[in-house]
Amino acid sequence: MAATMANSSNEASAGMMPSIVGVGSVNGGNNKNNNGQRGPGGGSTAMSSIGSKPTLIRTSNLCFLIMDAPRQSNLHLYIKECRRNDVTDIVRVCEPTYHGGELTSAGISLHEMAYEDGHSPPEPVLDRWLALVEDRFMGGGGGGGSGSGPSPAAKNKEHRTIAVHCVAGLGRAPVLVAIALMEFDRMDAVEAVMMIRSQRRGAINEKQLQYLEGYKCRKRAGGGGCACVIM
C-alpha cells in the first residue's frame, strides 16, 4: 500500500514548497552526498571525513540523529558523533556501506530497515520503526526487531538517541523521523517537516511531504493521535 514517490533530488524539490522553506540550517547547507563508496570492505578512495554534519532533532519525548551514510573508512568519525549524542541505536534504511561489527563494539545496536529510494516506507518497515521508537522512548516492549548489538535497556531513556541514515540523509531517514514526530509528539505533517527542515536544509521533497500529509497515525500517542494538514 506504499505510495510511490518521485526519485528526484530533495535539494532541488525543497524549493517547491515556499510556505515551509527558507528556515536556516545549522549544517550550513552542507548536505550534499559525499559518499563515493563501493560497499562494505570494498575499499574507498574518499577522504576520512563526515559527508554532512549529523542533525539532532530533539523534543521533550524523542531524540533523533539524522545522518548521511557512513563508509567503512570514516565509520569511526560517525561513532564519535553518536557517542557525543548518546546514540543507542542506528537505523540503516539504505544499502549497506559499512560493516556493523564496529558499532557492536561501541555498544550501538544496528537495525536494518532498508526500503527503495523514491518510495514511501512499506508496512513492515513502519511496524519495526515505530516499535523501536516506542521501546526506546516510551517504555514499550517492541524493540524494533532484528537489531544487532547489545541491548540499550540499561541506558536511561532520558539520555537516548536513535540515529537514522539513508544515503544523503535528506529523504528516507527524515521521513521516518517525521513519522515518529507525528505518532509520538502529536505533530501534524507540516509541523514535523518544518522542524526537520529548520535543522537540515533540503530534507523531505514535495512528494514525500504529500505522503506525510496523507499518513494515518496508528499509535495515537497520548490519546490524541496526529492531524495531517493538507496544503
CSV table of C-alpha atoms in Angstrom, one decimal:
chain,number,residue,atom,x,y,z
A,1,MET,CA,0.0,0.0,0.0
A,2,ALA,CA,3.1,2.2,0.0
A,3,ALA,CA,2.7,5.1,-2.4
A,4,THR,CA,5.4,5.7,-4.9
A,5,MET,CA,7.3,8.9,-4.5
A,6,ALA,CA,9.4,10.7,-7.1
A,7,ASN,CA,13.0,9.7,-7.1
A,8,SER,CA,14.3,13.2,-7.6
A,9,SER,CA,16.8,15.3,-5.7
A,10,ASN,CA,15.5,16.5,-2.3
A,11,GLU,CA,17.6,19.7,-2.6
A,12,ALA,CA,16.0,20.6,-5.9
A,13,SER,CA,12.4,19.9,-4.9
A,14,ALA,CA,12.7,21.5,-1.4
A,15,GLY,CA,12.4,24.9,-3.1
A,16,MET,CA,8.9,23.9,-4.4
A,17,MET,CA,7.3,24.4,-1.0
A,18,PRO,CA,7.7,28.1,-0.3
A,19,SER,CA,5.3,28.1,2.7
A,20,ILE,CA,7.7,26.0,4.8
A,21,VAL,CA,11.0,26.6,3.2
A,22,GLY,CA,13.5,29.3,4.0
A,23,VAL,CA,14.4,28.4,7.6
A,24,GLY,CA,18.1,28.4,8.4
A,25,SER,CA,20.2,25.3,8.7
A,26,VAL,CA,22.7,24.6,11.5
A,27,ASN,CA,24.5,22.5,8.9
A,28,GLY,CA,25.5,25.4,6.8
A,29,GLY,CA,23.7,23.8,3.8
A,30,ASN,CA,26.4,21.2,3.5
A,31,ASN,CA,24.0,18.3,2.9
A,32,LYS,CA,25.4,17.0,-0.3
A,33,ASN,CA,26.1,13.3,-0.8
A,34,ASN,CA,29.8,12.8,-0.4
A,35,ASN,CA,29.7,9.0,-0.1
A,36,GLY,CA,31.6,7.7,-3.1
A,37,GLN,CA,31.6,4.3,-1.5
A,38,ARG,CA,32.0,0.8,-3.1
A,39,GLY,CA,30.3,-1.0,-0.3
A,40,PRO,CA,31.4,-2.7,2.9
A,41,GLY,CA,35.0,-3.7,2.8
A,42,GLY,CA,35.2,-2.7,-0.8
A,43,GLY,CA,37.7,0.0,-0.3
A,44,SER,CA,37.2,3.7,-0.8
A,45,THR,CA,39.4,6.5,-2.1
A,46,ALA,CA,37.3,9.1,-0.3
A,47,MET,CA,38.9,11.1,2.5
A,48,SER,CA,38.1,10.1,6.0
A,49,SER,CA,35.6,12.8,6.9
A,50,ILE,CA,31.9,13.1,7.6
A,51,GLY,CA,30.0,13.9,4.5
A,52,SER,CA,27.5,16.2,6.1
A,53,LYS,CA,27.1,17.2,9.7
A,54,PRO,CA,24.6,14.9,11.5
A,55,THR,CA,21.5,16.7,12.6
A,56,LEU,CA,20.0,16.4,16.1
A,57,ILE,CA,16.2,16.5,16.3
A,58,ARG,CA,15.1,16.7,19.9
A,59,THR,CA,11.7,17.1,21.6
A,60,SER,CA,10.6,16.6,25.1
A,61,ASN,CA,9.9,12.9,24.4
A,62,LEU,CA,12.1,12.0,21.4
A,63,CYS,CA,15.7,12.4,20.2
A,64,PHE,CA,17.0,11.5,16.7
A,65,LEU,CA,20.2,12.0,14.9
A,66,ILE,CA,19.8,12.2,11.1
A,67,MET,CA,22.9,11.3,9.2
A,68,ASP,CA,24.1,10.5,5.7
A,69,ALA,CA,25.6,7.0,5.1
A,70,PRO,CA,28.9,6.3,6.8
A,71,ARG,CA,31.6,4.5,4.9
A,72,GLN,CA,33.9,1.9,6.3
A,73,SER,CA,36.7,4.4,6.1
A,74,ASN,CA,35.0,7.1,8.2
A,75,LEU,CA,32.7,5.0,10.4
A,76,HIS,CA,34.9,5.8,13.4
A,77,LEU,CA,34.0,9.5,13.0
A,78,TYR,CA,30.3,8.8,12.9
A,79,ILE,CA,30.7,6.6,16.0
A,80,LYS,CA,32.3,9.6,17.8
A,81,GLU,CA,29.3,11.7,16.8
A,82,CYS,CA,27.0,9.0,18.1
A,83,ARG,CA,28.7,8.8,21.4
A,84,ARG,CA,28.6,12.6,21.7
A,85,ASN,CA,24.9,12.4,21.3
A,86,ASP,CA,24.1,9.4,23.4
A,87,VAL,CA,23.1,7.2,20.5
A,88,THR,CA,22.0,3.7,21.4
A,89,ASP,CA,20.7,2.5,18.0
A,90,ILE,CA,21.4,3.2,14.4
A,91,VAL,CA,18.7,2.5,11.8
A,92,ARG,CA,20.0,1.9,8.3
A,93,VAL,CA,17.4,2.5,5.6
A,94,CYS,CA,19.6,2.2,2.6
A,95,GLU,CA,22.0,-0.4,1.1
A,96,PRO,CA,25.0,-1.3,3.4
A,97,THR,CA,28.1,0.8,3.0
A,98,TYR,CA,29.9,-0.4,6.2
A,99,HIS,CA,30.1,-3.5,8.4
A,100,GLY,CA,28.2,-3.4,11.7
A,101,GLY,CA,30.9,-5.1,13.9
A,102,GLU,CA,32.5,-1.8,14.9
A,103,LEU,CA,29.1,-0.5,16.0
A,104,THR,CA,28.6,-3.5,18.2
A,105,SER,CA,32.0,-3.0,19.8
A,106,ALA,CA,30.9,0.6,20.5
A,107,GLY,CA,27.8,-0.6,22.2
A,108,ILE,CA,25.4,0.6,19.5
A,109,SER,CA,22.7,-1.6,18.0
A,110,LEU,CA,22.3,-1.7,14.2
A,111,HIS,CA,18.8,-2.1,12.8
A,112,GLU,CA,18.3,-2.9,9.1
A,113,MET,CA,15.2,-1.2,7.7
A,114,ALA,CA,16.1,-0.6,4.1
A,115,TYR,CA,13.5,0.3,1.6
A,116,GLU,CA,13.6,1.5,-2.0
A,117,ASP,CA,14.7,5.1,-2.7
A,118,GLY,CA,11.9,7.2,-4.1
A,119,HIS,CA,9.2,5.1,-2.3
A,120,SER,CA,7.3,5.5,1.0
A,121,PRO,CA,8.2,3.2,3.8
A,122,PRO,CA,6.4,-0.2,3.5
A,123,GLU,CA,4.3,-1.5,6.3
A,124,PRO,CA,7.0,-3.9,7.7
A,125,VAL,CA,9.5,-1.1,8.0
A,126,LEU,CA,6.9,1.2,9.6
A,127,ASP,CA,6.0,-1.5,12.1
A,128,ARG,CA,9.6,-2.1,13.1
A,129,TRP,CA,10.5,1.6,13.2
A,130,LEU,CA,7.5,2.5,15.4
A,131,ALA,CA,8.2,-0.4,17.7
A,132,LEU,CA,11.8,0.6,18.1
A,133,VAL,CA,10.9,4.3,18.9
A,134,GLU,CA,8.2,3.2,21.3
A,135,ASP,CA,10.5,0.8,23.1
A,136,ARG,CA,13.4,3.3,23.4
A,137,PHE,CA,11.4,6.4,24.4
A,138,MET,CA,8.0,5.3,25.7
A,139,GLY,CA,9.0,2.2,27.6
A,140,GLY,CA,7.2,-0.2,25.3
A,141,GLY,CA,8.3,-3.7,24.6
A,142,GLY,CA,8.6,-3.8,20.8
A,143,GLY,CA,12.4,-3.3,20.5
A,144,GLY,CA,12.2,-2.9,16.7
A,145,GLY,CA,13.3,-6.4,15.9
A,146,SER,CA,16.4,-7.8,14.1
A,147,GLY,CA,18.8,-5.3,15.6
A,148,SER,CA,22.4,-6.4,16.1
A,149,GLY,CA,24.5,-5.5,19.1
A,150,PRO,CA,23.9,-5.1,22.8
A,151,SER,CA,20.6,-4.1,24.2
A,152,PRO,CA,20.5,-0.5,25.4
A,153,ALA,CA,17.9,-1.3,28.1
A,154,ALA,CA,20.2,-0.2,30.9
A,155,LYS,CA,20.6,3.3,29.5
A,156,ASN,CA,18.3,5.9,31.0
A,157,LYS,CA,15.6,6.8,28.4
A,158,GLU,CA,16.1,10.5,29.1
A,159,HIS,CA,19.6,10.1,27.6
A,160,ARG,CA,18.9,8.0,24.5
A,161,THR,CA,19.1,8.9,20.9
A,162,ILE,CA,18.2,6.9,17.8
A,163,ALA,CA,20.4,7.7,14.8
A,164,VAL,CA,18.9,7.0,11.3
A,165,HIS,CA,20.5,7.4,7.9
A,166,CYS,CA,19.9,6.8,4.3
A,167,VAL,CA,22.4,7.8,1.6
A,168,ALA,CA,22.4,11.5,1.8
A,169,GLY,CA,20.2,11.9,4.9
A,170,LEU,CA,17.7,14.0,3.1
A,171,GLY,CA,14.9,11.6,2.1
A,172,ARG,CA,14.1,8.2,3.6
A,173,ALA,CA,15.7,8.9,7.0
A,174,PRO,CA,14.0,12.3,7.6
A,175,VAL,CA,10.7,10.8,6.5
A,176,LEU,CA,10.9,8.1,9.3
A,177,VAL,CA,11.8,10.8,11.8
A,178,ALA,CA,8.8,12.9,10.7
A,179,ILE,CA,6.5,9.9,11.2
A,180,ALA,CA,7.8,9.4,14.7
A,181,LEU,CA,7.2,13.1,15.5
A,182,MET,CA,3.6,12.7,14.2
A,183,GLU,CA,3.0,9.5,16.0
A,184,PHE,CA,4.5,10.2,19.4
A,185,ASP,CA,4.6,14.0,19.7
A,186,ARG,CA,1.2,14.6,18.0
A,187,MET,CA,2.6,16.9,15.3
A,188,ASP,CA,0.9,17.3,12.0
A,189,ALA,CA,2.9,16.7,8.8
A,190,VAL,CA,3.8,20.3,8.2
A,191,GLU,CA,4.9,20.9,11.8
A,192,ALA,CA,7.1,17.8,11.6
A,193,VAL,CA,8.6,18.8,8.3
A,194,MET,CA,9.2,22.4,9.4
A,195,MET,CA,11.0,21.2,12.5
A,196,ILE,CA,13.3,18.9,10.5
A,197,ARG,CA,14.0,21.4,7.7
A,198,SER,CA,14.8,24.1,10.2
A,199,GLN,CA,17.8,21.9,11.2
A,200,ARG,CA,18.5,20.1,8.0
A,201,ARG,CA,18.0,22.2,4.9
A,202,GLY,CA,16.8,20.3,1.8
A,203,ALA,CA,15.3,17.4,3.7
A,204,ILE,CA,12.0,15.9,2.5
A,205,ASN,CA,10.9,16.8,-1.0
A,206,GLU,CA,7.4,17.7,-2.2
A,207,LYS,CA,6.3,14.1,-2.9
A,208,GLN,CA,7.5,13.0,0.5
A,209,LEU,CA,5.6,15.8,2.1
A,210,GLN,CA,2.5,14.7,0.2
A,211,TYR,CA,2.9,11.2,1.5
A,212,LEU,CA,3.3,12.5,5.1
A,213,GLU,CA,0.2,14.7,4.7
A,214,GLY,CA,-1.8,11.6,3.9
A,215,TYR,CA,-0.2,9.4,6.6
A,216,LYS,CA,-2.6,7.9,9.1
A,217,CYS,CA,-1.3,7.7,12.6
A,218,ARG,CA,-1.7,4.3,14.3
A,219,LYS,CA,-0.1,4.8,17.8
A,220,ARG,CA,-2.4,7.6,19.0
A,221,ALA,CA,0.2,8.8,21.5
A,222,GLY,CA,-1.2,10.5,24.5
A,223,GLY,CA,-4.7,9.5,23.4
A,224,GLY,CA,-4.8,12.2,20.7
A,225,GLY,CA,-3.2,11.0,17.6
A,226,CYS,CA,-2.0,13.3,14.8
A,227,ALA,CA,-3.8,15.5,12.5
A,228,CYS,CA,-2.5,15.9,8.9
A,229,VAL,CA,-2.9,19.3,7.4
A,230,ILE,CA,-3.4,19.3,3.6
A,231,MET,CA,-1.8,22.3,1.9
